Coordinates of C-alpha atoms in Angstrom, one line a residue:
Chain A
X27 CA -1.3 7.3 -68.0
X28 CA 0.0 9.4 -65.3
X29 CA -2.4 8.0 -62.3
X30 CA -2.3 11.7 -60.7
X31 CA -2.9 13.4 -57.5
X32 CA -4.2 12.8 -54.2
X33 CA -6.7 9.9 -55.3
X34 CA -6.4 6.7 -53.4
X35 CA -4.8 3.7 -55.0
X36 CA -7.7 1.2 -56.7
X37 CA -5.7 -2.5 -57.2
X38 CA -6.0 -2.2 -60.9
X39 CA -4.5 1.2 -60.9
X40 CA -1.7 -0.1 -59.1
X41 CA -0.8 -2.7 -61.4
X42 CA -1.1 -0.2 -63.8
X43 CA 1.2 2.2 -62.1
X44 CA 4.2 -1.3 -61.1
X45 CA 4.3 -2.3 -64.2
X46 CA 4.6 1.0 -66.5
X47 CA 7.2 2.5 -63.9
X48 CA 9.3 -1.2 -62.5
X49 CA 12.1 -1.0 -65.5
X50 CA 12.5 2.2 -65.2
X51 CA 13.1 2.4 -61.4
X52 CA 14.9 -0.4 -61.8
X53 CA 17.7 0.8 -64.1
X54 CA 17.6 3.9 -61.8
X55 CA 17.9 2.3 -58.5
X56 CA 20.6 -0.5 -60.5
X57 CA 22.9 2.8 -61.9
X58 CA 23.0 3.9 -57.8
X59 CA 23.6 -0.1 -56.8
X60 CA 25.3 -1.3 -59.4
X61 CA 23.3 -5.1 -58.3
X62 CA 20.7 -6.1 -60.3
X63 CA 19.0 -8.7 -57.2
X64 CA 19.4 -5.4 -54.6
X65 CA 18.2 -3.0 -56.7
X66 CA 15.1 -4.7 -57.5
X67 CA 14.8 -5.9 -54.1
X68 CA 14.8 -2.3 -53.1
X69 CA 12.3 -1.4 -56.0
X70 CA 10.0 -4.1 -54.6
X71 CA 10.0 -2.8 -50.9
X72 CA 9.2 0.4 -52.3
X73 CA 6.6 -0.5 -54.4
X74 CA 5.7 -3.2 -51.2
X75 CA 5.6 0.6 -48.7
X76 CA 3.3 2.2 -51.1
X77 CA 0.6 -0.5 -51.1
X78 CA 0.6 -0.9 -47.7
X79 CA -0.4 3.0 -47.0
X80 CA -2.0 3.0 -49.9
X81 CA -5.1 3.8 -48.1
X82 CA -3.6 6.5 -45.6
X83 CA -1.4 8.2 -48.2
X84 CA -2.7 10.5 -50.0
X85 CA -0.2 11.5 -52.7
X86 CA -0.2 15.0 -53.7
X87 CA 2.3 15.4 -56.5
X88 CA 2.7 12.9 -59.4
X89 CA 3.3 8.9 -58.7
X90 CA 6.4 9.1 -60.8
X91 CA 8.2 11.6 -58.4
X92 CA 6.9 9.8 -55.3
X93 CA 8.7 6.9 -56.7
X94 CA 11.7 7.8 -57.5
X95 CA 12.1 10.0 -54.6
X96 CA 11.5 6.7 -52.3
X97 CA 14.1 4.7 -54.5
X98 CA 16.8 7.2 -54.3
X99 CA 16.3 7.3 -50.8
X100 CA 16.1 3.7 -49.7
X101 CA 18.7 3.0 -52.3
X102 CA 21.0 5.5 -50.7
X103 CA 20.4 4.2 -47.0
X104 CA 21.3 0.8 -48.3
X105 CA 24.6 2.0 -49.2
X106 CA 24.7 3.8 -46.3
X107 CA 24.5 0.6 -44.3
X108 CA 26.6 -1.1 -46.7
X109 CA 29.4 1.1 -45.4
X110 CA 29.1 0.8 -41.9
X111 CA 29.4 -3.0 -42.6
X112 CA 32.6 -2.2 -44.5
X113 CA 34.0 0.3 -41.8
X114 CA 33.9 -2.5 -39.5
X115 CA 35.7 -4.9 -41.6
X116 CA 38.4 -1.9 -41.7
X117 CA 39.0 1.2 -42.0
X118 CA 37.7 2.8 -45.2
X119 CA 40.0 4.5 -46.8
X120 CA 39.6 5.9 -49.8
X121 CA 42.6 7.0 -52.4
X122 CA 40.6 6.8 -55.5
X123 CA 40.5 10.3 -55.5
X124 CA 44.4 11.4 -55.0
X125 CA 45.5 9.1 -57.4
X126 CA 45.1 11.5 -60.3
X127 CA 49.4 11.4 -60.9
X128 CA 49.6 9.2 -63.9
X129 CA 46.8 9.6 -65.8
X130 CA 48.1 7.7 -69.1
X131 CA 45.7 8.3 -72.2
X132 CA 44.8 5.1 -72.5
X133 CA 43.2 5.2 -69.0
X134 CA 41.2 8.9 -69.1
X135 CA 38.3 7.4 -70.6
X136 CA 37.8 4.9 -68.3
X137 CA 38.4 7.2 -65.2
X138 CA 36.0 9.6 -66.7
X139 CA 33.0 7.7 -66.4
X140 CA 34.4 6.7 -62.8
X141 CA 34.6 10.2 -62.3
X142 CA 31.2 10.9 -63.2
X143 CA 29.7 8.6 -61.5
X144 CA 31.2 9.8 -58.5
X145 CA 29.6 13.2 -59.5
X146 CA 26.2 11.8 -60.4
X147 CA 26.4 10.5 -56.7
X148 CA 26.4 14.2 -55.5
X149 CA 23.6 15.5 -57.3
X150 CA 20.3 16.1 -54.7
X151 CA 17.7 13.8 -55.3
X152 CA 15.0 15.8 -57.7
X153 CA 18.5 16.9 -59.8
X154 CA 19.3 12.9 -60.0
X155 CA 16.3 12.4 -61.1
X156 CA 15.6 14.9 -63.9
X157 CA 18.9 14.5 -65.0
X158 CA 18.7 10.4 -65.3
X159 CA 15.2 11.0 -66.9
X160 CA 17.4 13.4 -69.2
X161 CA 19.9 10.8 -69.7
X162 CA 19.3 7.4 -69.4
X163 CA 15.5 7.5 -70.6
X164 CA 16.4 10.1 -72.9
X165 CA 12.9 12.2 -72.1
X166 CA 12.2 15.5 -73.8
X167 CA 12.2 18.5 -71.0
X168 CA 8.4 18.6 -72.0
X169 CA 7.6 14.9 -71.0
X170 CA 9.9 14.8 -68.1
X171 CA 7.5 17.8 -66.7
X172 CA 4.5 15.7 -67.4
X173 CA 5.9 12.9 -65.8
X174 CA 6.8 14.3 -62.6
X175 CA 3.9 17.3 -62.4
X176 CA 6.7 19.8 -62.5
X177 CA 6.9 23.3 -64.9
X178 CA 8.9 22.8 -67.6
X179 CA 10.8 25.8 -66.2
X180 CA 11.7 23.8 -63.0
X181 CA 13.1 21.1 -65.8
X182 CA 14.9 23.3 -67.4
X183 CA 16.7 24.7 -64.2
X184 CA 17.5 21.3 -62.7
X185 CA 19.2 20.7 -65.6
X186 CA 21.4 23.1 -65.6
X187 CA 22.0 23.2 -61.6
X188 CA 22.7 19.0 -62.5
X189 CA 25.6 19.7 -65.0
X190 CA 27.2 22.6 -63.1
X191 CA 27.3 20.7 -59.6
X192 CA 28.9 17.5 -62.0
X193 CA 31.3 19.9 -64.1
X194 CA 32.5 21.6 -60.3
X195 CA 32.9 18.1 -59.1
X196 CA 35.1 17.7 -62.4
X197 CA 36.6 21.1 -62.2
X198 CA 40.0 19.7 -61.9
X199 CA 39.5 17.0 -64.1
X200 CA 38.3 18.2 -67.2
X201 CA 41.2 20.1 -68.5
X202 CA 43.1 16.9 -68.1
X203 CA 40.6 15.4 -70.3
X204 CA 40.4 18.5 -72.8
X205 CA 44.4 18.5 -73.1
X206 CA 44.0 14.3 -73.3
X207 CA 42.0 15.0 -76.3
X208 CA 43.5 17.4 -78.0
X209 CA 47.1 16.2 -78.1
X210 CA 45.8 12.8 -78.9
X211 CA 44.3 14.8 -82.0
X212 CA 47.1 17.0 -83.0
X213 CA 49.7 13.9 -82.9
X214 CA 46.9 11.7 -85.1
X215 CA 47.0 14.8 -87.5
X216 CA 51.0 14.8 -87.8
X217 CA 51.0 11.5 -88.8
X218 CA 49.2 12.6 -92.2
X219 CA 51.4 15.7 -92.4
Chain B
X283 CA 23.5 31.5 -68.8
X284 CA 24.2 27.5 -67.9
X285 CA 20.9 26.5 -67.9
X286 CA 20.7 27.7 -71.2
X287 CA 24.3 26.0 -72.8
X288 CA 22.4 23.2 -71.5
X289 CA 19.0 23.6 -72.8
X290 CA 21.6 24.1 -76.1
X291 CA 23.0 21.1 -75.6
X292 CA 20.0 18.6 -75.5
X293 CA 18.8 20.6 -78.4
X294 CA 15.6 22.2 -76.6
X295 CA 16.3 25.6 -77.1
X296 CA 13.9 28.3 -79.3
X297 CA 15.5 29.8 -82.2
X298 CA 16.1 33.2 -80.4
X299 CA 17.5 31.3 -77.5
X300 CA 19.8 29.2 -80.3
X301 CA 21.2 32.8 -82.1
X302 CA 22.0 34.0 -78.4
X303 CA 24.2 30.6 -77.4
X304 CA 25.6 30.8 -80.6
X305 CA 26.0 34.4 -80.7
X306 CA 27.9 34.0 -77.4
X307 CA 29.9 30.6 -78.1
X308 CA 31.4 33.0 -80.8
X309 CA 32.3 36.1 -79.0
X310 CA 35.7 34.1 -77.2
X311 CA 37.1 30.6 -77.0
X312 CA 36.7 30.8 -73.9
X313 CA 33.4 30.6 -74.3
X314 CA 33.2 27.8 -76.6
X315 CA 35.7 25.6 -74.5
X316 CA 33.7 26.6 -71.1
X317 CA 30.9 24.7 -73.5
X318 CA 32.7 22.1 -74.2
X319 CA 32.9 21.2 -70.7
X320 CA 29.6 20.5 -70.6
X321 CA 29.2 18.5 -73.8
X322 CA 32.2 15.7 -72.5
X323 CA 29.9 14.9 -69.1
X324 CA 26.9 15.0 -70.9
X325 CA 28.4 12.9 -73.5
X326 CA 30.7 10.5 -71.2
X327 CA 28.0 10.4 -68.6
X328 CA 25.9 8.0 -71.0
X329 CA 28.2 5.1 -70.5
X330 CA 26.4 5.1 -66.5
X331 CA 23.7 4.0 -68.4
X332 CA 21.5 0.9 -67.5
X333 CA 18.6 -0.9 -68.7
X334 CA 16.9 -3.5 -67.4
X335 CA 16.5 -6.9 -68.2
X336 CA 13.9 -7.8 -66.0
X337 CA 10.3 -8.5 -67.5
X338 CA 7.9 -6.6 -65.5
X339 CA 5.2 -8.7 -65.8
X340 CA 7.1 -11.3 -63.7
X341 CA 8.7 -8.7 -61.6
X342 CA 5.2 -8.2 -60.8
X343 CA 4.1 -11.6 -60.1
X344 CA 6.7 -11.4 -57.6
X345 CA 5.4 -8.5 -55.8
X346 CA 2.3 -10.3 -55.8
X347 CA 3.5 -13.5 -54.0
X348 CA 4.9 -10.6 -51.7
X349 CA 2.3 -9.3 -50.7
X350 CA 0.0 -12.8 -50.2
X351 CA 3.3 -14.2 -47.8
X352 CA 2.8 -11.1 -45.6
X353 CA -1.3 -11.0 -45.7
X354 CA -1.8 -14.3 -45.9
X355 CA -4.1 -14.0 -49.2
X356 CA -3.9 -12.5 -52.9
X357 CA -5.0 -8.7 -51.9
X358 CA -4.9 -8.1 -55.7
X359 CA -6.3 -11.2 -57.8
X360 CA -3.5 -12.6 -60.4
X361 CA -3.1 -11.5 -64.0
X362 CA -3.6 -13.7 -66.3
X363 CA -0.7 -14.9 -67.7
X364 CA 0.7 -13.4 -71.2
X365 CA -0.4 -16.4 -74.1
X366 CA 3.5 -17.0 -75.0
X367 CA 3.6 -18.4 -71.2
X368 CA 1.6 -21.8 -71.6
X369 CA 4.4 -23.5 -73.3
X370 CA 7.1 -22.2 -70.6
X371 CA 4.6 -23.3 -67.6
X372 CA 3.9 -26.5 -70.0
X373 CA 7.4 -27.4 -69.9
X374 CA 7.6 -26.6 -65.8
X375 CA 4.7 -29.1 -65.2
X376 CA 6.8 -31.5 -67.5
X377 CA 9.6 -31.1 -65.3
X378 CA 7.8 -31.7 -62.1
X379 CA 6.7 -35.0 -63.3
X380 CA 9.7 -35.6 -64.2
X381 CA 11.1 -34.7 -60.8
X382 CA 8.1 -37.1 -59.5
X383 CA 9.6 -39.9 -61.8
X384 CA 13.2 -39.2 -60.5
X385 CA 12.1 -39.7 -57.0
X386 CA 10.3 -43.5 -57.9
X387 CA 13.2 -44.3 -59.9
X388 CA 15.6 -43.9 -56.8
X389 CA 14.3 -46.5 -55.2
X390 CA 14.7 -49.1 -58.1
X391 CA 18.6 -50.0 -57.9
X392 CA 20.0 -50.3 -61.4
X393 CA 23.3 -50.6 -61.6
X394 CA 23.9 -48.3 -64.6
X395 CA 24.2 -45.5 -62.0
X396 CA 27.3 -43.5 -61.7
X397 CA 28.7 -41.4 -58.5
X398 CA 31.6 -39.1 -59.3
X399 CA 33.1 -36.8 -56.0
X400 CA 35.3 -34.5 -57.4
X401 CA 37.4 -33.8 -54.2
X402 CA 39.9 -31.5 -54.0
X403 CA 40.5 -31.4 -57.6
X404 CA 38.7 -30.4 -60.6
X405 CA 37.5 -33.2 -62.7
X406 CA 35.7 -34.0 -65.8
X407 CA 32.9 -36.5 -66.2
X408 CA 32.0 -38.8 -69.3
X409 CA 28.5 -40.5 -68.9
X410 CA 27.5 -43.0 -71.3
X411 CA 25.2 -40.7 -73.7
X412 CA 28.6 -38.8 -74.4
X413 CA 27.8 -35.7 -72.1
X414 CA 30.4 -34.5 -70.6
X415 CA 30.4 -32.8 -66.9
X416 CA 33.2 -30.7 -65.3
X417 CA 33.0 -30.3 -61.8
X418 CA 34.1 -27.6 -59.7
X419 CA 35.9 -29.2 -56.5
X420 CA 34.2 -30.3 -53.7
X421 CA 31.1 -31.4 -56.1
X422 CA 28.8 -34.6 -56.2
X423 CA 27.0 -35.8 -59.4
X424 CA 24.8 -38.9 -59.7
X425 CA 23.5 -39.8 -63.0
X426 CA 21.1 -42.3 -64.1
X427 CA 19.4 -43.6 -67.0
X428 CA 15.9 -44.3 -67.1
X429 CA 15.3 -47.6 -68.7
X430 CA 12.1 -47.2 -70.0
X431 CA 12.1 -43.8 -71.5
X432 CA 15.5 -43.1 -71.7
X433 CA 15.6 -39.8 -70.1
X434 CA 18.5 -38.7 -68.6
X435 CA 19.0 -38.1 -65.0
X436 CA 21.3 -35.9 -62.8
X437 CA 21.6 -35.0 -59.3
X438 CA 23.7 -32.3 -58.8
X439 CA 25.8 -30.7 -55.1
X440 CA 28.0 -27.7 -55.7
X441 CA 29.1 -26.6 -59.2
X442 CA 29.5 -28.0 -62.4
X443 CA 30.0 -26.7 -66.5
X444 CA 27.5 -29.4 -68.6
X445 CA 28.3 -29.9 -72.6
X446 CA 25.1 -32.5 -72.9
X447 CA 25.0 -34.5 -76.0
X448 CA 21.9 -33.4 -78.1
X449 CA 19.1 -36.0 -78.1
X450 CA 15.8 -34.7 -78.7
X451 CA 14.0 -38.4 -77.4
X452 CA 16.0 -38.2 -74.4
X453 CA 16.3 -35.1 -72.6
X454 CA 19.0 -34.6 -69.7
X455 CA 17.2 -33.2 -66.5
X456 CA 19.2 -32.1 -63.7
X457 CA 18.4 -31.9 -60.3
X458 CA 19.5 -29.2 -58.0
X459 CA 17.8 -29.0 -54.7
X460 CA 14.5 -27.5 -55.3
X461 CA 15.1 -26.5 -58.8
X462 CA 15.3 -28.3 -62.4
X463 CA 17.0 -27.8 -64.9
X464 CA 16.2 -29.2 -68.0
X465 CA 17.5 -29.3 -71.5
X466 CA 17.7 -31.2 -74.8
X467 CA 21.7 -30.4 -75.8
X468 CA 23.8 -27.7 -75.2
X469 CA 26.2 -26.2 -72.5
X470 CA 25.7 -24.3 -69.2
X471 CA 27.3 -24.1 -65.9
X472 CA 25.3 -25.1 -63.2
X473 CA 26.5 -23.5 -59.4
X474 CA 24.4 -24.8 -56.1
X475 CA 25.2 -23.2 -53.1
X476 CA 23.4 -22.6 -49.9
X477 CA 22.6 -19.1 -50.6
X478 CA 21.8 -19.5 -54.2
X479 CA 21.6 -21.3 -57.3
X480 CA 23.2 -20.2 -60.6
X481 CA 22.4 -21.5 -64.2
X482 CA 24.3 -19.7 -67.2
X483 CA 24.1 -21.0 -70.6
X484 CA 26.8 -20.6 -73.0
X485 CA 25.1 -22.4 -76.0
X486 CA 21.7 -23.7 -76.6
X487 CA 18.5 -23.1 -74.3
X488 CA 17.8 -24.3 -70.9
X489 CA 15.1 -24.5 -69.0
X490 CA 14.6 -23.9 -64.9
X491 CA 12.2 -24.5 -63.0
X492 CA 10.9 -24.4 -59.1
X493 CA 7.5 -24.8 -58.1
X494 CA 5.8 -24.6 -61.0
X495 CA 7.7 -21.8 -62.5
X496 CA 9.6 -21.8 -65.0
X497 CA 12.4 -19.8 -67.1
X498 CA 13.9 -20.2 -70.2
X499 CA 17.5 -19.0 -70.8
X500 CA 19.1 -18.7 -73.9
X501 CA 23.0 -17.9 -74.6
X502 CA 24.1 -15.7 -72.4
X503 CA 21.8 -15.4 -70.2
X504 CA 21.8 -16.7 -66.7
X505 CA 19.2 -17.4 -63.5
X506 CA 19.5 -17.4 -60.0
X507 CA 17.3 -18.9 -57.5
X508 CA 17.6 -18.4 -53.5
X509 CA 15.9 -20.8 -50.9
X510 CA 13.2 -18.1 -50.4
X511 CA 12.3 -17.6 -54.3
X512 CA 9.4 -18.7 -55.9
X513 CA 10.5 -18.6 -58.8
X514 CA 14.0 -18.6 -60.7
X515 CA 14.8 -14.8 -61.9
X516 CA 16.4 -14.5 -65.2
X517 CA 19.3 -11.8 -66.1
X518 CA 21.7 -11.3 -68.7
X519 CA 25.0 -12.3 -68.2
X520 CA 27.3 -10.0 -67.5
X521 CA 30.7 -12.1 -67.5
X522 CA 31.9 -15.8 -68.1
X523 CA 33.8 -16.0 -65.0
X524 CA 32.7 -19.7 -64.3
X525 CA 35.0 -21.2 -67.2
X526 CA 37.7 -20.5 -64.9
X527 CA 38.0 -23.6 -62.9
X528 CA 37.6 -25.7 -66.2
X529 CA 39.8 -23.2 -68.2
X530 CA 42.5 -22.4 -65.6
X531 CA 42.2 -19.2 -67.3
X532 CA 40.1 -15.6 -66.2
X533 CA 38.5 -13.6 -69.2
X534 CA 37.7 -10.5 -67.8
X535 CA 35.5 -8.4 -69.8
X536 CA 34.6 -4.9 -68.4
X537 CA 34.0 -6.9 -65.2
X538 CA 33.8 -5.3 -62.0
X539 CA 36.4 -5.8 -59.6
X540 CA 33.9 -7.2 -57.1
X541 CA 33.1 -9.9 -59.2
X542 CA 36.7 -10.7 -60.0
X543 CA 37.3 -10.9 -56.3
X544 CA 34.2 -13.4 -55.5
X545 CA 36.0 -15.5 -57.8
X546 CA 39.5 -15.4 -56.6
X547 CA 38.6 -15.9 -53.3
X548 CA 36.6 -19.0 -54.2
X549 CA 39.3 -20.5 -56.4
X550 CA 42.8 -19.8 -54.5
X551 CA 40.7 -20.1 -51.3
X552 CA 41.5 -16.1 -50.2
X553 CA 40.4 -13.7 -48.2
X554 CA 40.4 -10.3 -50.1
X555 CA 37.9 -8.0 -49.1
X556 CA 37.5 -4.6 -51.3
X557 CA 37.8 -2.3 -48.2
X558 CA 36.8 0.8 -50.1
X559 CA 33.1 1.0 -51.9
X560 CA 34.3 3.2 -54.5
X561 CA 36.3 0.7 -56.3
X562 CA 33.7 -2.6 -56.2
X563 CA 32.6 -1.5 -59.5
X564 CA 35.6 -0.8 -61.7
X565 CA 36.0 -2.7 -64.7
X566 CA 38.8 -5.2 -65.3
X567 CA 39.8 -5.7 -69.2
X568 CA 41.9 -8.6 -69.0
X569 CA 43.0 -12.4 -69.2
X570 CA 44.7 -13.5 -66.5
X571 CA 46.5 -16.8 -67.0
X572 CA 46.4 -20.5 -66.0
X573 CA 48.8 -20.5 -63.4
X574 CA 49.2 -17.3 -62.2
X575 CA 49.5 -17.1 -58.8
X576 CA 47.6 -14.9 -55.9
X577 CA 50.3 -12.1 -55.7
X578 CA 50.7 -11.8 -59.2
X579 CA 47.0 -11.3 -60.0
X580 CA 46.7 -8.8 -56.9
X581 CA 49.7 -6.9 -58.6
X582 CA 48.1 -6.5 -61.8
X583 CA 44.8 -5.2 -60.7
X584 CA 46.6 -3.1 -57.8
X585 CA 49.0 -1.8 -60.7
X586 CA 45.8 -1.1 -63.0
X587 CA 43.8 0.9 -61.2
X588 CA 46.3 2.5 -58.8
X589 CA 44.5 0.4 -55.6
X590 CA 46.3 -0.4 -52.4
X591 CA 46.7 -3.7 -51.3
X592 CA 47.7 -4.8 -47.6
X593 CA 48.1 -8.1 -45.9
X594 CA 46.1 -8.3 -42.6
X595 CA 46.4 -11.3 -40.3
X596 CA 44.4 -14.1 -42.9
X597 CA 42.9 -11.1 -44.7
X598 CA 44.1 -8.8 -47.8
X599 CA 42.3 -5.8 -48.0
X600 CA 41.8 -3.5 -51.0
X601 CA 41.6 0.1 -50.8

């Protein structure tokens, strides 16, 4: 069911549409948050927005995109606001990123995924998206498309513009990784030799 | 050419479109190593991963009440209730009367009652069925034991881990503020504050209530109401960081530092404040010791994950 274009809300429909989209936008809006009570907080007002236009908006593209779109964005301010609070507790610095001098093999894994998720961060909105569909709910390109009214072509680019603006945000990273994983291989192959 | 490596990747590529990435992963290693890039994000990047645990038939039960509290009536008329429901809201009306019974019995001065104030320290309860009750300082229990049924009664302020003695005839209901918790024998931690109210369960199954709702939590899993909740909300838990004051001891378990911080400021009293967003969410693999003191801690995590740590006035900030 893929309650579709510019047709005005009915209450049933809406159910309908809450309760086959909340756990998805709820791991989505949790893997921006990281907080389980905010992000369904902000899944909730978004859900709470739509209802309350439901009979001005007219939504011309698919519910799921709509969606998503208003998660990323309301998620994203609230981190945004989060921030200020912060800045005024103190300065903010941030050193995360220069720390890159002993990177002992124990540790690349776990700085990896930090990493990533730092680059997942960059990625536009519609790119997030795809990409978390891709992911996270493991969708074929096909049922993405359906899901979000998009070509399968538009799919298939996302993609690829998702993992190139994640592998330049790695660009220096990854060879560290590469060379992490590779002597960690050849030294476990001299040990049978 | 990415777009297609990609397409390669997740396996939705035609079988010309297959012979040309493979054609061209052969010509150089370059090539194949320029691939491989991609394959350790896509790979890595399923760690970020969440699902979650919320049921969203109740989420939307919630977003129902939302909506009457700001229109002042049901816009959309309630779903009826899933079947496996009547015994949980069976239970919650139990409860209630048994909050109703609580209330009578105050008035009725036995003199089996017991007050324990735990103070500054930590300190460990024995009531008379053989439950035991560790309370977190500054913490106020009053037990009592009905004398007709039996039941077993607690009034709980602030925090406190419960190993309650099983005895089906005589379950051990606990009173925190506006919510119940209610259980036949097992162990849970039990955290009131003014903001919120925690349940975890470590063993056995619990149920909590407010209103007339009602959750049941099984090991592992944990609830939290606020003031302004109908209802308690149930979520897996993601650490056991509320042994510490009975353990003396922090298992930290892919916990995120934010967490870890919450409960160092609450147990050595601190100020640390995680000055930089990016690090809230790493995760801390570790056990840190009865005994260890503030600095010693903030050493280790500053030394794990390369974070600066300054002293400001009453505050230490992280960044």
């Amino acid at each position: 069911m893929e309650a579709g274009t510019s047709t005005e809300i009915s209450g049933k429909v809406f159910e309908q549409v809450f309760k086959s989209h909340f756990k998805a936008l709820h791991a989505y809006a949790f893997t921006i948050l990281k907080d389980e009570i905010v992000a369904e907080d902000i899944v909730q007002q978004v859900f709470y927005k739509l209802w309350e236009r439901r009979e001005q908006t007219e939504i011309n593209q698919s519910v799921a995109a709509y969606l998503y779109r208003m998660v990323y964005n309301d998620s994203l301010n609230f981190i945004k606001h989060q921030k200020v609070k912060a800045a005024h507790q103190s300065y903010t610095r941030h050193t995360m990123s220069e720390g890159a001098e002993h990177i002992s093999k124990k540790l690349v894994a776990k700085e990896l995924s930090v990493k990533i998720q730092a680059a997942l961060n960059k990625l536009p909105e519609q790119c997030r998206t795809i990409f978390q569909m891709s992911r996270f709910e493991e969708l074929k390109y096909k049922e993405i498309a359906d899901k979000l009214n998009l070509s399968v072509k538009t799919i298939e680019n996302q993609m690829g513009k998702a993992l190139k603006i994640m592998r330049a945000e790695l660009a220096e990273y990854l060879p560290v990784v590469v060379w992490a994983l590779v002597t960690s291989f050849i030294f476990s192959e001299m040990i049978f030799l | 050419m990415d777009e297609l490596l990609v397409k390669y990747l997740l396996r939705e590529t035609d079988d010309t479109e297959q012979q040309a990435v493979e054609a061209w992963l052969r010509e150089q290693e370059e090539n194949s190593r320029y691939f491989e890039g991609f394959r350790t994000i896509w790979e890595e990047s399923k760690r970020l991963s969440a699902t979650s645990s919320v049921d969203e038939n109740e989420a939307w039960e919630r977003f129902q009440r939302k909506i009457g509290n700001k229109r002042g009536g049901g816009a959309i008329p309630l779903v009826p209730a899933k079947k496996k429901w009547s015994l949980a809201k069976a239970a919650a009306i139990a409860a209630v009367i048994i909050g109703g019974a609580f209330v009578v019995y105050l008035f009725s001065n036995r003199n089996n009652d017991l007050h324990f104030e735990s103070g500054e320290q930590v300190l460990a309860c024995n009531l008379p069925d053989g439950s035991i009750v560790t309370l977190n300082r500054n913490a106020v229990l009053d037990y009592k034991k009905d004398s007709k049924d039996g039941r077993r009664q607690v009034q709980l302020r602030g925090e406190g881990f419960f190993e309650v003695t099983p005895d089906k005839a005589h379950p051990f209901v606990i009173a925190v503020g506006d919510v119940t918790v209610k259980v036949v024998g097992t162990s849970f931690n039990v955290k009131a504050g003014s903001d919120k109210t925690e349940i975890s369960v470590e063993t056995g199954v619990v149920d909590v209530s407010k209103n007339s709702h009602s959750v049941l939590l099984q090991r592992n899993e944990r609830a939290l109401v606020t003031p302004s909740d109908k209802a308690p909300r149930k979520f897996k838990s993601t650490d056991n960081l509320y042994n510490y004051y009975r353990s003396r001891e922090m298992v930290c378990n892919g916990t995120p530092l934010s967490s870890v911080i919450e409960m160092l400021n609450e147990a050595y009293g601190a100020e640390i404040v995680i000055a930089n967003l990016g690090i809230r969410n790493l995760p801390l693999n570790t056990t840190i010791p009865a005994g260890a003191t503030l600095d010693n801690i903030l050493d280790m995590i500053s030394g794990t994950f390369n974070i600066r740590v300054e002293k400001k006035g009453g505050n230490i900030l992280l960044y």
